[in-house]
Coordinates of N, CA, C and O and ligand atoms in Angstrom, one line a residue:
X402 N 0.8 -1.2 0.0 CA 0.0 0.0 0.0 C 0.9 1.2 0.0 O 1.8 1.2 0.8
X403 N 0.8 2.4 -0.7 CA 1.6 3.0 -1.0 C 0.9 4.0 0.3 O -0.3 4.0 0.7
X404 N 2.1 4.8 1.1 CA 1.8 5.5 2.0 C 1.8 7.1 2.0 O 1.6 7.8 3.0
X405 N 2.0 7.6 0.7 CA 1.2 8.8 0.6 C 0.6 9.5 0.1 O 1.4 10.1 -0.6
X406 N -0.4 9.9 -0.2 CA -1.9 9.9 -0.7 C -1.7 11.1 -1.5 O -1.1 12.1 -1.2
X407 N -2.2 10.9 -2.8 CA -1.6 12.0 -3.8 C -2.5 12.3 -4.2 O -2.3 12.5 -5.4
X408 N -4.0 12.5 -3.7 CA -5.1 13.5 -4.2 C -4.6 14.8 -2.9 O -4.0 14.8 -1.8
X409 N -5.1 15.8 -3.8 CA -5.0 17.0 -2.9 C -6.0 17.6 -1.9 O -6.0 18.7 -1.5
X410 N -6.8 16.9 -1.5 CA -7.6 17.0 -1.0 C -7.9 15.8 0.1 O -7.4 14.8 -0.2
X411 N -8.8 15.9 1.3 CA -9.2 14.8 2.4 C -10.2 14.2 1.5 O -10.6 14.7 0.4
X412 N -10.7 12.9 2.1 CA -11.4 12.2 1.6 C -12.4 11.8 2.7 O -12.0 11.4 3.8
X413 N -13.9 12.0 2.3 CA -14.7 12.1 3.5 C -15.8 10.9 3.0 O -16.4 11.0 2.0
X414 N -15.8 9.8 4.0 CA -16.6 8.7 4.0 C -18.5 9.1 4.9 O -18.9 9.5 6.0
X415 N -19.1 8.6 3.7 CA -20.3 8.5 4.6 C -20.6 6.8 4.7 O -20.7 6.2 3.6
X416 N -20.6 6.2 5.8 CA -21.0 5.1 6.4 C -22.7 4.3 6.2 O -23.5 4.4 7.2
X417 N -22.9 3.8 5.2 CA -24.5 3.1 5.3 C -24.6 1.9 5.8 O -24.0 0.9 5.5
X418 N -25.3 1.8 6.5 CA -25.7 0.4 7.0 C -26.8 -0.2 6.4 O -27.8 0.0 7.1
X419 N -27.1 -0.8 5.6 CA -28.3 -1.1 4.5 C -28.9 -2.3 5.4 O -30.1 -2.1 5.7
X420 N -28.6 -2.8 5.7 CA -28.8 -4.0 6.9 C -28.5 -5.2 7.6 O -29.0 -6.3 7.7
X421 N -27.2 -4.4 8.0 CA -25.6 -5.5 8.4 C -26.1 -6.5 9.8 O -27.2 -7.1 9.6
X422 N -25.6 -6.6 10.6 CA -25.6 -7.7 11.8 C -25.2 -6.9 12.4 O -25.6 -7.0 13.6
X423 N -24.2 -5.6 12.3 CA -23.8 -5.0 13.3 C -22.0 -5.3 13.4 O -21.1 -4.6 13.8
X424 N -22.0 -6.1 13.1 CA -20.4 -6.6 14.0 C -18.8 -6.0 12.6 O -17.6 -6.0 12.8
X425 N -19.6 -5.7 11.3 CA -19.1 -4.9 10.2 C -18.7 -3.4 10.6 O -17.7 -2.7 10.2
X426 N -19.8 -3.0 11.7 CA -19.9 -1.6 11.9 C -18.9 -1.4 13.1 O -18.4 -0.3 13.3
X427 N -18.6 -2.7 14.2 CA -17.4 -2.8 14.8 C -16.4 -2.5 14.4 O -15.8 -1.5 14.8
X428 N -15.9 -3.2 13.4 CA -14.9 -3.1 12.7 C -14.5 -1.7 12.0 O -13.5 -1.0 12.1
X429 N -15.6 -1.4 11.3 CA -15.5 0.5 10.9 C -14.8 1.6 12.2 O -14.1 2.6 12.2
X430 N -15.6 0.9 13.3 CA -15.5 2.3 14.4 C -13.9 1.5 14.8 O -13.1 2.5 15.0
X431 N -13.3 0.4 15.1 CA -12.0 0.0 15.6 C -11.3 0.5 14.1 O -10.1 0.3 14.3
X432 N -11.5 0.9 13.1 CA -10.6 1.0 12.2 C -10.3 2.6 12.2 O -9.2 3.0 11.7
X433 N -11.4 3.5 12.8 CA -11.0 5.1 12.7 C -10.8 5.4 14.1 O -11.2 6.4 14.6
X434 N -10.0 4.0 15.1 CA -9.8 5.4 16.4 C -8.2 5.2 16.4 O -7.6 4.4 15.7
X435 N -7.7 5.9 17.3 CA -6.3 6.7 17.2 C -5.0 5.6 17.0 O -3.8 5.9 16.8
X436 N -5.6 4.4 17.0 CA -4.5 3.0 16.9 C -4.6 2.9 15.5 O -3.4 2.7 15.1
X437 N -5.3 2.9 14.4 CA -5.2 2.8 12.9 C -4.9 4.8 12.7 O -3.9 5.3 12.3
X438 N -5.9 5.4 13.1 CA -5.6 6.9 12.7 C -5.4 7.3 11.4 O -4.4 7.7 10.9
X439 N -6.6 6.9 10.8 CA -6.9 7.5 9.0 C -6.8 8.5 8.9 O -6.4 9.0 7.8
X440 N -7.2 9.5 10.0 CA -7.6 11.0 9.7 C -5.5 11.5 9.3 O -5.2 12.7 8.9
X441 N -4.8 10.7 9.3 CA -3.2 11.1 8.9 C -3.2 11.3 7.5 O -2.5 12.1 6.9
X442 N -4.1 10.6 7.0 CA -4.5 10.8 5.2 C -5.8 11.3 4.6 O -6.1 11.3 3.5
X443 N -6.4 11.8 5.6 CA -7.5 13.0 5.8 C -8.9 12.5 5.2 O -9.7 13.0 4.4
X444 N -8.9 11.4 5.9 CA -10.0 10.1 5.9 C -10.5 10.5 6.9 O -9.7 10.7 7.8
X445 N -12.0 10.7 7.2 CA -13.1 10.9 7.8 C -14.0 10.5 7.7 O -14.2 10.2 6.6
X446 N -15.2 10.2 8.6 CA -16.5 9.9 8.2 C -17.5 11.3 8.2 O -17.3 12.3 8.8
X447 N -18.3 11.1 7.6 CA -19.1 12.4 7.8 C -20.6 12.1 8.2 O -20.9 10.9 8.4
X448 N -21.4 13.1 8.4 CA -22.8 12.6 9.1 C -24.0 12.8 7.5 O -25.2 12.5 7.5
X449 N -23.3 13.1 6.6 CA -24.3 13.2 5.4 C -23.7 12.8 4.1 O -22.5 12.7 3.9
X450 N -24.6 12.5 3.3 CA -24.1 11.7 1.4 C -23.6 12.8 1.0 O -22.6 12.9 0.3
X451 N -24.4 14.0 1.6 CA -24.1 14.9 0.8 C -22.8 15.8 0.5 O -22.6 16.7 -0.3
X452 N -21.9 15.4 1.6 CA -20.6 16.0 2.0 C -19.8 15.1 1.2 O -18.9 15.6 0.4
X453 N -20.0 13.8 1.4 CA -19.3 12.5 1.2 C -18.8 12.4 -0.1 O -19.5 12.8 -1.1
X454 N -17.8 11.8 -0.3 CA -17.0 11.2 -1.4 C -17.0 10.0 -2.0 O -17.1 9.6 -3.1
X455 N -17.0 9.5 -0.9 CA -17.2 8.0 -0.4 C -18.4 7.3 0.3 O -18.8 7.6 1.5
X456 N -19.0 6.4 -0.4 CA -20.1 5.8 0.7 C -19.8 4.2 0.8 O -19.8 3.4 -0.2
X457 N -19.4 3.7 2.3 CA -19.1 2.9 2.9 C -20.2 1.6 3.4 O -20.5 1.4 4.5
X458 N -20.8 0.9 2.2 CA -22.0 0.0 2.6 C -21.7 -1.0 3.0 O -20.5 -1.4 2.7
X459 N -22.3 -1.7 3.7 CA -22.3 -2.6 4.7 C -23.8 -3.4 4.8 O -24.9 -2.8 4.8
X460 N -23.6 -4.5 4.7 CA -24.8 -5.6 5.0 C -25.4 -5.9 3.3 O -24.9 -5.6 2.3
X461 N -26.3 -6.5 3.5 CA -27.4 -6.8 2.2 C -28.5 -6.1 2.3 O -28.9 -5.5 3.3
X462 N -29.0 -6.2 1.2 CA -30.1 -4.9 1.1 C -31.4 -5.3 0.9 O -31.8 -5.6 -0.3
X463 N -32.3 -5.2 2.1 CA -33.3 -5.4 2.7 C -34.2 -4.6 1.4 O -33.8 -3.6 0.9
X464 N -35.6 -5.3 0.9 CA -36.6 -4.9 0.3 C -37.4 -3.7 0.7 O -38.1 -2.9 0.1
X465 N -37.0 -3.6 2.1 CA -38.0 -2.0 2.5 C -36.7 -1.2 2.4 O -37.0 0.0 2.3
X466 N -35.5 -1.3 2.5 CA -34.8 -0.4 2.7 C -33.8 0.0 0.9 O -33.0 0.9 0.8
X467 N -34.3 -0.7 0.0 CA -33.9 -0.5 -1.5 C -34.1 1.2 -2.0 O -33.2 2.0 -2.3
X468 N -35.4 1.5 -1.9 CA -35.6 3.0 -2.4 C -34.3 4.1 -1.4 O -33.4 4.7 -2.0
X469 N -34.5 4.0 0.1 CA -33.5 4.8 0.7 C -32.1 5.1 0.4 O -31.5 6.1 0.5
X470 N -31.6 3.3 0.0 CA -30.1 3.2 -0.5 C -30.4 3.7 -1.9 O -29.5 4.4 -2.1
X471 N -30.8 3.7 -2.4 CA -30.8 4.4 -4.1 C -30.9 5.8 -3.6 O -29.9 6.4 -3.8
X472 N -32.0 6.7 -3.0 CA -31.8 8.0 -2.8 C -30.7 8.3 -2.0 O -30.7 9.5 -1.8
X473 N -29.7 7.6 -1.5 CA -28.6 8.1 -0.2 C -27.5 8.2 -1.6 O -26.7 9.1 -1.7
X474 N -27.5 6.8 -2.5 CA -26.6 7.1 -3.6 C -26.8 8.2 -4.4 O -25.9 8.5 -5.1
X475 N -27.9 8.9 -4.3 CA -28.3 9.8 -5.4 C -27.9 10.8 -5.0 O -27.4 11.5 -5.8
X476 N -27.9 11.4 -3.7 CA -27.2 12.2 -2.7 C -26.1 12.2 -2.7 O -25.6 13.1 -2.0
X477 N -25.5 11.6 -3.1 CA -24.1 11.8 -3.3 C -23.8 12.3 -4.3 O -24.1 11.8 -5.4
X478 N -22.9 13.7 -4.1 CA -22.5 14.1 -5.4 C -21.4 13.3 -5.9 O -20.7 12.5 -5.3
X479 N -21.5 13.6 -7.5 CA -20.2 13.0 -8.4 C -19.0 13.8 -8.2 O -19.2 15.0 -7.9
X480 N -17.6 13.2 -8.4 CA -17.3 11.4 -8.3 C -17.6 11.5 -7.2 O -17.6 12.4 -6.4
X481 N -18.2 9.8 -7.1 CA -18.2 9.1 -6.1 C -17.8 7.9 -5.6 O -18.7 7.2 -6.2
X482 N -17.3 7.3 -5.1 CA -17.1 5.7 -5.5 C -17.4 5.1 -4.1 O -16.9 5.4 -3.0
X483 N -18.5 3.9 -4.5 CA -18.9 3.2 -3.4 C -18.1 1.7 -3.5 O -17.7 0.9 -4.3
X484 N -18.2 1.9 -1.6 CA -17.9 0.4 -1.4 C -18.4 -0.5 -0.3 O -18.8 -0.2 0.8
X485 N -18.3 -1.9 -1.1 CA -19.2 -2.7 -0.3 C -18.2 -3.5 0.9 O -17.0 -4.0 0.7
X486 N -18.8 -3.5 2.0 CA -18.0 -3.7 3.0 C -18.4 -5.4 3.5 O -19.6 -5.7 3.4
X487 N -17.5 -6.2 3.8 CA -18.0 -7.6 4.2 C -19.2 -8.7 3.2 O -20.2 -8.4 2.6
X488 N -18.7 -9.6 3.3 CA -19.0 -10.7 2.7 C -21.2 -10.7 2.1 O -21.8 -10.9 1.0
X489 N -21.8 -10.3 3.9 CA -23.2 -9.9 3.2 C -23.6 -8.9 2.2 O -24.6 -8.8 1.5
X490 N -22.5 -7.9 2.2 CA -23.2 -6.7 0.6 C -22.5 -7.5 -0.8 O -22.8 -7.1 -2.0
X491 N -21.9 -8.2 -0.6 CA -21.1 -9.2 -1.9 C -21.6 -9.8 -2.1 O -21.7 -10.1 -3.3
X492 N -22.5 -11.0 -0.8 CA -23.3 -12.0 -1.8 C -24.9 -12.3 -1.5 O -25.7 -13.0 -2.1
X493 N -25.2 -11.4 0.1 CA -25.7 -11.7 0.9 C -25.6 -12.8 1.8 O -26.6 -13.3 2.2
X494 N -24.3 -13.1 2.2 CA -24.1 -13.8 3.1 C -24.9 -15.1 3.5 O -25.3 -16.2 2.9
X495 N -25.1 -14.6 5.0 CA -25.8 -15.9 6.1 C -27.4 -15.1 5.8 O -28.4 -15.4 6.4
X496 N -27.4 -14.1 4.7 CA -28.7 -14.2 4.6 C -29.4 -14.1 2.9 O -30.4 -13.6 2.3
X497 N -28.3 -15.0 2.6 CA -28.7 -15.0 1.2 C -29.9 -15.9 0.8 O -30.3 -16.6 1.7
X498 N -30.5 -16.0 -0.2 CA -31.9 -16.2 -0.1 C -33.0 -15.9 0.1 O -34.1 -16.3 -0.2
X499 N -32.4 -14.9 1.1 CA -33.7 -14.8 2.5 C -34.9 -13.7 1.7 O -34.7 -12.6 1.3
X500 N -36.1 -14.3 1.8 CA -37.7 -13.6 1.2 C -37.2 -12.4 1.4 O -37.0 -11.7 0.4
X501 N -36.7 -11.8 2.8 CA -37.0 -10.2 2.7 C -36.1 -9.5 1.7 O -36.6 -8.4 1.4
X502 N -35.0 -9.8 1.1 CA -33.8 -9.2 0.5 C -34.0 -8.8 -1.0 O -34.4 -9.6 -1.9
X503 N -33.7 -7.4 -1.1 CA -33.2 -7.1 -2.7 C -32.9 -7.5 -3.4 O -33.3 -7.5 -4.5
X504 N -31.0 -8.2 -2.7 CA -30.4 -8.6 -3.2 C -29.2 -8.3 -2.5 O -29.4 -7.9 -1.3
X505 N -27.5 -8.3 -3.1 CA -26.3 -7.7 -2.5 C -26.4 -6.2 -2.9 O -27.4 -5.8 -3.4
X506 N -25.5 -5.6 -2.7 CA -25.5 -4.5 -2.7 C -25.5 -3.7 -4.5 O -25.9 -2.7 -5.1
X507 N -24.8 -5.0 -4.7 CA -24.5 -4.5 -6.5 C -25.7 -4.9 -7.4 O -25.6 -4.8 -8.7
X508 N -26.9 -5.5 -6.7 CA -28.1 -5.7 -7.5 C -28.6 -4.2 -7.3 O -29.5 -3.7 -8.0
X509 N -28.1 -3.5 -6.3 CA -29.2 -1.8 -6.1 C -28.5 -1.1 -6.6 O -29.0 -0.7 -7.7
X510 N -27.0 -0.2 -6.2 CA -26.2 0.7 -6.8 C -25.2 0.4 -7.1 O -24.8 -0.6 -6.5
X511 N -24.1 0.9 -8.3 CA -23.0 0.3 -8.9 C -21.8 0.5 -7.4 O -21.7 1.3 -6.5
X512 N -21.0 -0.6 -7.7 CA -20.1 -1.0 -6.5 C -18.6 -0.6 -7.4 O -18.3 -1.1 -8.5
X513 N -17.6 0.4 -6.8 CA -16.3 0.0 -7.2 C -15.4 -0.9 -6.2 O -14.3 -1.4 -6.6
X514 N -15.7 -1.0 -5.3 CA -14.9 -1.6 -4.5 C -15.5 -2.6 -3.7 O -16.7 -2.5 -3.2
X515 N -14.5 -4.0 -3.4 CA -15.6 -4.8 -3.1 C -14.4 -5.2 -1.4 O -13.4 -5.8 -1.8
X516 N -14.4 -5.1 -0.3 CA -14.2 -5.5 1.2 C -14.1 -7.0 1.1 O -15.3 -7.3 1.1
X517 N -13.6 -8.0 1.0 CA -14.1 -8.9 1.7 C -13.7 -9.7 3.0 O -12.5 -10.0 3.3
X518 N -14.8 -10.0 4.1 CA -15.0 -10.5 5.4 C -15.6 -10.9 5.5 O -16.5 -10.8 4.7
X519 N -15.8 -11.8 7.0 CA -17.1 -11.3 8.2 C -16.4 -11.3 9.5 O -15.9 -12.0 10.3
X520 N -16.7 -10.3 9.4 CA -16.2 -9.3 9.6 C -14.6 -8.8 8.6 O -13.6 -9.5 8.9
X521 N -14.6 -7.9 7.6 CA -13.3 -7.2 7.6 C -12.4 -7.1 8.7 O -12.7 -6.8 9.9
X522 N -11.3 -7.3 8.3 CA -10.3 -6.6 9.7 C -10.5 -5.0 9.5 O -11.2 -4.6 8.6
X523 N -10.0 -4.1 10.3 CA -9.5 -2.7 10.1 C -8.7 -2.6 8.7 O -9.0 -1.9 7.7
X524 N -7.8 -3.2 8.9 CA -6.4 -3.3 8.0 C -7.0 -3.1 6.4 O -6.7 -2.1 5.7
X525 N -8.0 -4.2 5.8 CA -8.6 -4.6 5.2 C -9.7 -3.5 4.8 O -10.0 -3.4 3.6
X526 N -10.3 -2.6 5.8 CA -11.0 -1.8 5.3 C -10.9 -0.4 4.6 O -11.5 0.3 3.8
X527 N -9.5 -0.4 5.5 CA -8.4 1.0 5.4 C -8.1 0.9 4.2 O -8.1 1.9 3.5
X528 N -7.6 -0.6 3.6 CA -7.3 -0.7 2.3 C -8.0 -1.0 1.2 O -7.7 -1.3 0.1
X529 N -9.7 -0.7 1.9 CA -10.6 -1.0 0.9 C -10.8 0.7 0.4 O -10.9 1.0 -0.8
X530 N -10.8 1.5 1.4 CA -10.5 3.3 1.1 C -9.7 3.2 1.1 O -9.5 3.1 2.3
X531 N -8.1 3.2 0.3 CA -7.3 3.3 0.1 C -7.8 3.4 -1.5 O -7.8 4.3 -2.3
X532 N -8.2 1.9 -1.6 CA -8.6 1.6 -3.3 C -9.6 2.3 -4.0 O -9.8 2.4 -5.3
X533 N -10.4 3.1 -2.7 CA -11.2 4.4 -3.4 C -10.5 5.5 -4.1 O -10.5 5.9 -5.2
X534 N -10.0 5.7 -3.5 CA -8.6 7.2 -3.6 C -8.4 6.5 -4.7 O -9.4 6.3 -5.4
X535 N -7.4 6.1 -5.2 CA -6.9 5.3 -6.6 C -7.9 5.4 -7.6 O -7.6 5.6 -8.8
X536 N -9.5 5.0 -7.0 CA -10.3 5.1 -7.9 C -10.8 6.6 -8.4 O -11.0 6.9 -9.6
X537 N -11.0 7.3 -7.5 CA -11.3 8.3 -7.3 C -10.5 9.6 -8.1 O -11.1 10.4 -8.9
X538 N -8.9 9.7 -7.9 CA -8.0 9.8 -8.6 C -8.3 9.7 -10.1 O -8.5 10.7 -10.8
X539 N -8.4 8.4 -10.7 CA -8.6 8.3 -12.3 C -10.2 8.9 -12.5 O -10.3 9.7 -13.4
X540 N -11.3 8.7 -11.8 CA -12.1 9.7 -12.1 C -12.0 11.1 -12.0 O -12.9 11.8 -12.5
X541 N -11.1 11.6 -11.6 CA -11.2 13.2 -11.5 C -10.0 13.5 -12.8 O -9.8 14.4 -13.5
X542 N -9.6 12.5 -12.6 CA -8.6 12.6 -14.8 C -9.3 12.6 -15.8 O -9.2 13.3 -16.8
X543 N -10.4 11.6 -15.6 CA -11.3 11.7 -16.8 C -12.3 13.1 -16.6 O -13.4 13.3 -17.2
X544 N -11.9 13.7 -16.0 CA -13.2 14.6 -15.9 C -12.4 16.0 -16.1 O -12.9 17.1 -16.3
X545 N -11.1 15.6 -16.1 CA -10.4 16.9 -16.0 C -9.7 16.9 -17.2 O -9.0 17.8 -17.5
Ligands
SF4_831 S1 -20.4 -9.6 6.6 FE1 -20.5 -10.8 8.6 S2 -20.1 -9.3 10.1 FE2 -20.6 -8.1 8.3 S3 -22.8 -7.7 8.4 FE3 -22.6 -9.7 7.3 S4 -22.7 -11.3 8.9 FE4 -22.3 -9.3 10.0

């Protein structure tokens, strides 16, 4: 992983939980406190799509919860690049099949980046937003 981040700018994560188990979102919060320390590469989470650069999904996506995840993506301004966090937004997991579900995450909004766990480590997530930036990066070339 290369260790210095050559956009000029921070990169600010909005966090979705589409409808995880919870123990994905552990791992999110042990990955941004002062023992990993992303904010060194000016990685943040933020409290809205609308700030965000990045949207950080997590879980499989529940049938009542499909229109919200599409309006939270649409809220995000361009570029943007989403990523799916842990093994349930990849395939739906321990709840694949299941009547209530949409589907994974990439049957609702386009995915660039794909986490895999169950749980991710930190390490693993850090370099799942690492692989945004990179992405992120070649979109602002093509646009520039
Ligand atoms: S991937 Fe594992 S830890 Fe993450 S939400 Fe699914 S079951 Fe929970």
């Amino acid at each position: 992983m290369k260790l210095t981040p050559s956009l000029n700018r921070s990169l600010w994560v909005f966090h979705l939980n589409t409808g995880s188990c919870n123990v994905c979102e552990i791992e999110i919060v042990a990955a941004i406190t002062p023992r990993y320390d992303p904010e060194r590469f000016g990685i943040k989470l933020v409290g809205s799509p609308r700030h965000a650069d990045v949207l950080l999904v997590t879980g499989p996506v529940p049938k009542k919860n499909k229109e919200r995840v599409l309006r939270i993506f649409e809220q995000t301004p361009d570029p943007k690049v989403v990523i799916c966090c842990g093994t349930c937004g990849e395939s739906g997991g321990v709840y694949y099949d299941s009547y209530s579900l949409a589907g994974p995450i990439d049957d609702v909004i386009p995915v660039d980046v794909y986490i895999a766990g169950c749980p991710p480590r930190p390490e693993a997530i850090l370099h799942g937003i690492w692989k945004a930036i990179e992405k992120l990066e070649r979109l602002e070339k093509e646009v520039a």
